[in-house]
Short mmCIF file of C-alpha atoms in Angstrom, two decimals:
data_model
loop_
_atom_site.label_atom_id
_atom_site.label_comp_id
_atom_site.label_asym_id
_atom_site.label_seq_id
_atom_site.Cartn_x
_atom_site.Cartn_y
_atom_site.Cartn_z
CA UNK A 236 19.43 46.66 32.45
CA UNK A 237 18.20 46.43 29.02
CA UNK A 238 19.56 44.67 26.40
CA UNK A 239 18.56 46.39 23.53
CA UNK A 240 17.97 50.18 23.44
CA UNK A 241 17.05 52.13 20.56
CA UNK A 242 16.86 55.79 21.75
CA UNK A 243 14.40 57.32 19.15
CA UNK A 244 11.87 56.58 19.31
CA UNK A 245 10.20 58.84 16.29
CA UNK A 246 12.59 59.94 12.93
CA UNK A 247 11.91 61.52 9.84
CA UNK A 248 14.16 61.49 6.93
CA UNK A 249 13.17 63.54 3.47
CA UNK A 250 12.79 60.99 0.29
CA UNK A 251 15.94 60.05 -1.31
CA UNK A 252 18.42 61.06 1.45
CA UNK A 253 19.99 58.47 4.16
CA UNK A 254 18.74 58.02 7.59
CA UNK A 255 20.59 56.47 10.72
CA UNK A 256 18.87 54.73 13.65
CA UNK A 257 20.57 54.08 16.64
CA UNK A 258 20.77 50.57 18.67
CA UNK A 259 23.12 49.84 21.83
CA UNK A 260 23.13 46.71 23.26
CA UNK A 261 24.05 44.94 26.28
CA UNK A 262 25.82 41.35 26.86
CA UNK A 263 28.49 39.93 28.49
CA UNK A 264 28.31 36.88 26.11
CA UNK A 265 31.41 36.83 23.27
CA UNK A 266 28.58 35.34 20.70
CA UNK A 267 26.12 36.99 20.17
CA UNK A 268 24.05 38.19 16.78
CA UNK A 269 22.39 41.46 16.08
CA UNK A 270 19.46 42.21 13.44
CA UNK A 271 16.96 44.70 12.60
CA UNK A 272 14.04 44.41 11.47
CA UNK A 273 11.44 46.51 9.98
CA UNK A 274 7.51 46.00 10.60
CA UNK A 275 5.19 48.13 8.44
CA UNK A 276 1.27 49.32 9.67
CA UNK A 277 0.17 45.58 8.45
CA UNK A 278 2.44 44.22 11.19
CA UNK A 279 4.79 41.68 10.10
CA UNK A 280 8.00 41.80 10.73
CA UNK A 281 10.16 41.87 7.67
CA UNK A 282 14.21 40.75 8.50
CA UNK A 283 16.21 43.38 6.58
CA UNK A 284 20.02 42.37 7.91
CA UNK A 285 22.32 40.40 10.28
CA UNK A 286 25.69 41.13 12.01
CA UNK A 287 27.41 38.60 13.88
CA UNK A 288 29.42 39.50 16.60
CA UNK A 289 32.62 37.96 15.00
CA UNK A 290 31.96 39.11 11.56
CA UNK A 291 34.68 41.75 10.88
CA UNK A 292 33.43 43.70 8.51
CA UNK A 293 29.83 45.98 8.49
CA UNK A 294 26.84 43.83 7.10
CA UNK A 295 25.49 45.29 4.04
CA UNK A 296 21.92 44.53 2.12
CA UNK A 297 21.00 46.35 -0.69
CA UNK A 298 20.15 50.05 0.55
CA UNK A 299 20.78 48.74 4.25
CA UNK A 300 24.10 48.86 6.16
CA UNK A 301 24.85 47.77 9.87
CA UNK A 302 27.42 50.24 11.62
CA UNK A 303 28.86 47.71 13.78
CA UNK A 304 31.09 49.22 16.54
CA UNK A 305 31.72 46.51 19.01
CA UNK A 306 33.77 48.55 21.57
CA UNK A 307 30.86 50.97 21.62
CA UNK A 308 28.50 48.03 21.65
CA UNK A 309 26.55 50.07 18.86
CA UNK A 310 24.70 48.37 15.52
CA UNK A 311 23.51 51.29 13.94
CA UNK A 312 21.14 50.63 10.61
CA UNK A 313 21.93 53.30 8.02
CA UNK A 314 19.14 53.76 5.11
CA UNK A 315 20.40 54.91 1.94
CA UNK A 316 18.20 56.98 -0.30
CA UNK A 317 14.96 56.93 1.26
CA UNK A 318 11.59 55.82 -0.20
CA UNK A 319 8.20 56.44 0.74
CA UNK A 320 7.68 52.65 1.04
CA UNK A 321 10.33 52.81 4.09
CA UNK A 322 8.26 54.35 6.16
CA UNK A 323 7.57 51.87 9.66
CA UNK A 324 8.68 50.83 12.63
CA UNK A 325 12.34 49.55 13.06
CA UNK A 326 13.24 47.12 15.50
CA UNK A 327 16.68 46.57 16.59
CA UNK A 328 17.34 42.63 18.15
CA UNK A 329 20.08 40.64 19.78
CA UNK A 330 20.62 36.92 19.98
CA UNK A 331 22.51 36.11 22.73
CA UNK A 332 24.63 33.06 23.22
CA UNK A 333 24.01 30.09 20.56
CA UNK A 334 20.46 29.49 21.00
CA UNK A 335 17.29 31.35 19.73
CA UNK A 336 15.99 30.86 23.46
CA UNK A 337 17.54 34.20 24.44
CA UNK A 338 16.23 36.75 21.69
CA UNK A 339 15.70 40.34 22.59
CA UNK A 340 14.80 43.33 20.97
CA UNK A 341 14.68 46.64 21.21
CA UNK A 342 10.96 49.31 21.72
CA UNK A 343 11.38 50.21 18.12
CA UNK A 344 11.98 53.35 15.91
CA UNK A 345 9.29 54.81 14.09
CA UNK A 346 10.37 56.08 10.76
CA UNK A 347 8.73 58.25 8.66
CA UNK A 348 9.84 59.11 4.72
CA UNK A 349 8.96 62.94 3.93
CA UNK A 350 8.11 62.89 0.39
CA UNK B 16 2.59 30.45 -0.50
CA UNK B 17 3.95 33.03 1.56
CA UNK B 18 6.79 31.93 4.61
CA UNK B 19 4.92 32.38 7.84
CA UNK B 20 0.82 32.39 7.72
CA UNK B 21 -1.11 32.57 10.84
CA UNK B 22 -4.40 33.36 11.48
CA UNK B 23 -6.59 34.71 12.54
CA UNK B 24 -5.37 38.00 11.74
CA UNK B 25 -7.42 39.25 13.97
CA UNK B 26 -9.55 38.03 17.18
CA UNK B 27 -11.97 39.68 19.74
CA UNK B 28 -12.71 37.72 22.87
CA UNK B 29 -14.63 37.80 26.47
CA UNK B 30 -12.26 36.94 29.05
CA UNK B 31 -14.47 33.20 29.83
CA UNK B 32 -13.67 32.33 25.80
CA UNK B 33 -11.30 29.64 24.79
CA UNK B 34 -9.91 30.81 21.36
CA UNK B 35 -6.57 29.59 19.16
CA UNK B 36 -4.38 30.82 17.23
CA UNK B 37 -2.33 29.32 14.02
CA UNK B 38 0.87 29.42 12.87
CA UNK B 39 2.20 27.63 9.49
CA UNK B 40 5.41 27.66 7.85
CA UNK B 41 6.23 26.46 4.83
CA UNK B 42 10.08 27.84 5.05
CA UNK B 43 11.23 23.76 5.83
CA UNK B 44 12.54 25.31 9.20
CA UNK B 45 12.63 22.89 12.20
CA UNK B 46 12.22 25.79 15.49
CA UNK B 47 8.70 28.07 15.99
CA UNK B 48 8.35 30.57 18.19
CA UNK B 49 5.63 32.43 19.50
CA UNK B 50 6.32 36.36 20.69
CA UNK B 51 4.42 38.81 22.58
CA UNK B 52 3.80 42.62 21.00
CA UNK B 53 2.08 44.75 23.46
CA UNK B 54 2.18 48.41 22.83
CA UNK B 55 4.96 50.26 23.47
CA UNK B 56 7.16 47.22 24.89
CA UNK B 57 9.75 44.98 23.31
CA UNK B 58 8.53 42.30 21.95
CA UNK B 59 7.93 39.29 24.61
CA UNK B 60 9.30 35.57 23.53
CA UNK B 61 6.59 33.46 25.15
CA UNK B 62 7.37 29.33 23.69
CA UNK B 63 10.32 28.62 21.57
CA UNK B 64 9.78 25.13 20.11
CA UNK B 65 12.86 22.90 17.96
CA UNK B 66 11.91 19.74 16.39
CA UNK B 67 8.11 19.36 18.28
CA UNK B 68 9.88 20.15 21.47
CA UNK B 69 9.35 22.73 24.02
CA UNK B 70 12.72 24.62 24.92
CA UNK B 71 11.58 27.56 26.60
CA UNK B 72 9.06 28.90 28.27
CA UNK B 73 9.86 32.47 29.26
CA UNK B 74 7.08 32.58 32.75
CA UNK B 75 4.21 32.52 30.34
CA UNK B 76 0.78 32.47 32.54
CA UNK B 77 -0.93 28.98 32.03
CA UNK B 78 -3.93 30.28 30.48
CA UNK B 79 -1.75 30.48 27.45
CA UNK B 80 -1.10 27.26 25.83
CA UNK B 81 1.15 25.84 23.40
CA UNK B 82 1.28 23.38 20.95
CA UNK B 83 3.20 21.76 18.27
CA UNK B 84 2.00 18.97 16.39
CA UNK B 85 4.88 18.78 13.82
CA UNK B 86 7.79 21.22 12.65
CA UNK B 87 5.48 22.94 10.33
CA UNK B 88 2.40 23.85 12.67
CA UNK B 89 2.30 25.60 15.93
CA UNK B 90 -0.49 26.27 17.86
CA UNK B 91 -1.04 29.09 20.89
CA UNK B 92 -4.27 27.98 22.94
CA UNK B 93 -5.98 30.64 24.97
CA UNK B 94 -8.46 31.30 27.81
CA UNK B 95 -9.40 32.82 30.69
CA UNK B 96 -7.37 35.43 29.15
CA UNK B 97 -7.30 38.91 31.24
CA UNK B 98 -7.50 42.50 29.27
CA UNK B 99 -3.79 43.00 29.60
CA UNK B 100 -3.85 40.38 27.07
CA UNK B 101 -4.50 42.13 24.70
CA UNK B 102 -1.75 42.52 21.69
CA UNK B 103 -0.46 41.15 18.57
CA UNK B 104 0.77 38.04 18.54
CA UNK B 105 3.35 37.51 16.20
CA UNK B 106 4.55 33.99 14.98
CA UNK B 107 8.74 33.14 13.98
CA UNK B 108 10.58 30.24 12.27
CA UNK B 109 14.08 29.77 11.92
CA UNK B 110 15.52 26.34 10.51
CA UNK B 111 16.77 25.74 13.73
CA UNK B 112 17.02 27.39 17.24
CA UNK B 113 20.60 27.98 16.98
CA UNK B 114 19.87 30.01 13.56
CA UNK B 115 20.90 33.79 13.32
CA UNK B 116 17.97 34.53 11.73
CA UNK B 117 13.81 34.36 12.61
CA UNK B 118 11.11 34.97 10.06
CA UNK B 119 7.73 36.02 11.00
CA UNK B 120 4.23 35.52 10.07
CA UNK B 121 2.13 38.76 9.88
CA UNK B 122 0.51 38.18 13.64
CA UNK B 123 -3.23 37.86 15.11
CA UNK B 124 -4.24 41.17 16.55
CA UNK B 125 -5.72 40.18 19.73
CA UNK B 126 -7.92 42.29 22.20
CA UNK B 127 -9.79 40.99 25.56
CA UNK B 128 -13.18 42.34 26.04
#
């Protein structure tokens, strides 16, 4: 099974509004981390925000929230007002356990802002 | 100077070459990683290294070898390398393995001629 799945794997999202993009996982293991990460065309992969799974509330960075819903074993990213610079691939990823050994992540969603 | 640098950004090779690839961070972090992209896949953790040391190698083929001289340097050592090779090759730090959080250089974009 996988661990990570992100379902879409193309969205588009008009400037200025807010965007979701979907990420179930899979463990067994009562610690575990999630992140996302976004990689523009150049191809580096910029960290945007971290949940943990004990943290109890929903991580927040800037114009990026995590809806964490640990029963559903979802970690939804939700973009607030869209810019044109946001447009890239999104990878959802899961650390497992308390080592970086076992680090998985997700095929990506490719986002595109609409001007 | 920018977190994670590797380069080459970007390498053509025959499949009889022996090429390498660079990774530097100047984040002060003590665990490397090198990762797998290939097209349409998840990304692929190959070596994980904390403090010089190997700690995993995820069934990585032999014609791709690692190396760490220091906490600050990794090193991903190629040949023989087979078309299916071909993919970016991306590059993490985090201060150590047991950190939440990875940061990555910008990758070497890799294709096997």
């Amino acid at each position: 099974a996988q661990k990570i799945t992100q379902t879409q794997p193309g969205m588009f999202v008009q400037e200025k509004e807010a965007v979701t993009l979907d990420c179930t996982y899979d463990t067994s293991d009562p610690s575990y981390g999630l992140f996302w990460y976004k990689q523009p065309s150049s191809g580096e992969m910029i960290f945007l925000i971290y949940q943990g799974s004990y943290d109890q509330q929903n991580a927040t960075e800037g114009r990026y929230s995590l809806n964490f819903q640990k029963a559903r074993k979802s970690a939804n990213l939700v973009i607030s007002a869209s810019q044109l610079g946001d447009s890239a691939m999104y990878f959802c990823a899961m650390r497992e356990g308390n080592t970086g050994n076992q680090f998985y992540f997700g095929t990506g969603t490719s986002l595109t802002v609409i001007p | 100077e920018t977190g994670v640098t590797q380069t080459p950004r970007h390498l053509v090779m025959g499949m009889t070459n022996k090429k390498s690839l660079k990774c530097e961070q100047h984040l002060g972090h003590n665990a490397m990683y090198w990762y797998k992209q290939s097209a349409k896949k998840p990304l692929e953790l190959m070596f994980v290294y904390n403090f010089k040391e190997q700690t995993e190698n995820n069934s990585v083929p032999s014609r791709f070898s690692p190396e760490c001289p220091n906490s600050s340097h990794l090193f991903l050592h190629l040949h023989t390398l087979q078309p299916e090779d071909s993919a970016l090759y991306l590059c993490a730090s985090s201060q150590d393995y047991r950190e939440e959080t990875q940061y990555f250089g910008p990758g070497t974009r890799l294709l096997v001629l």
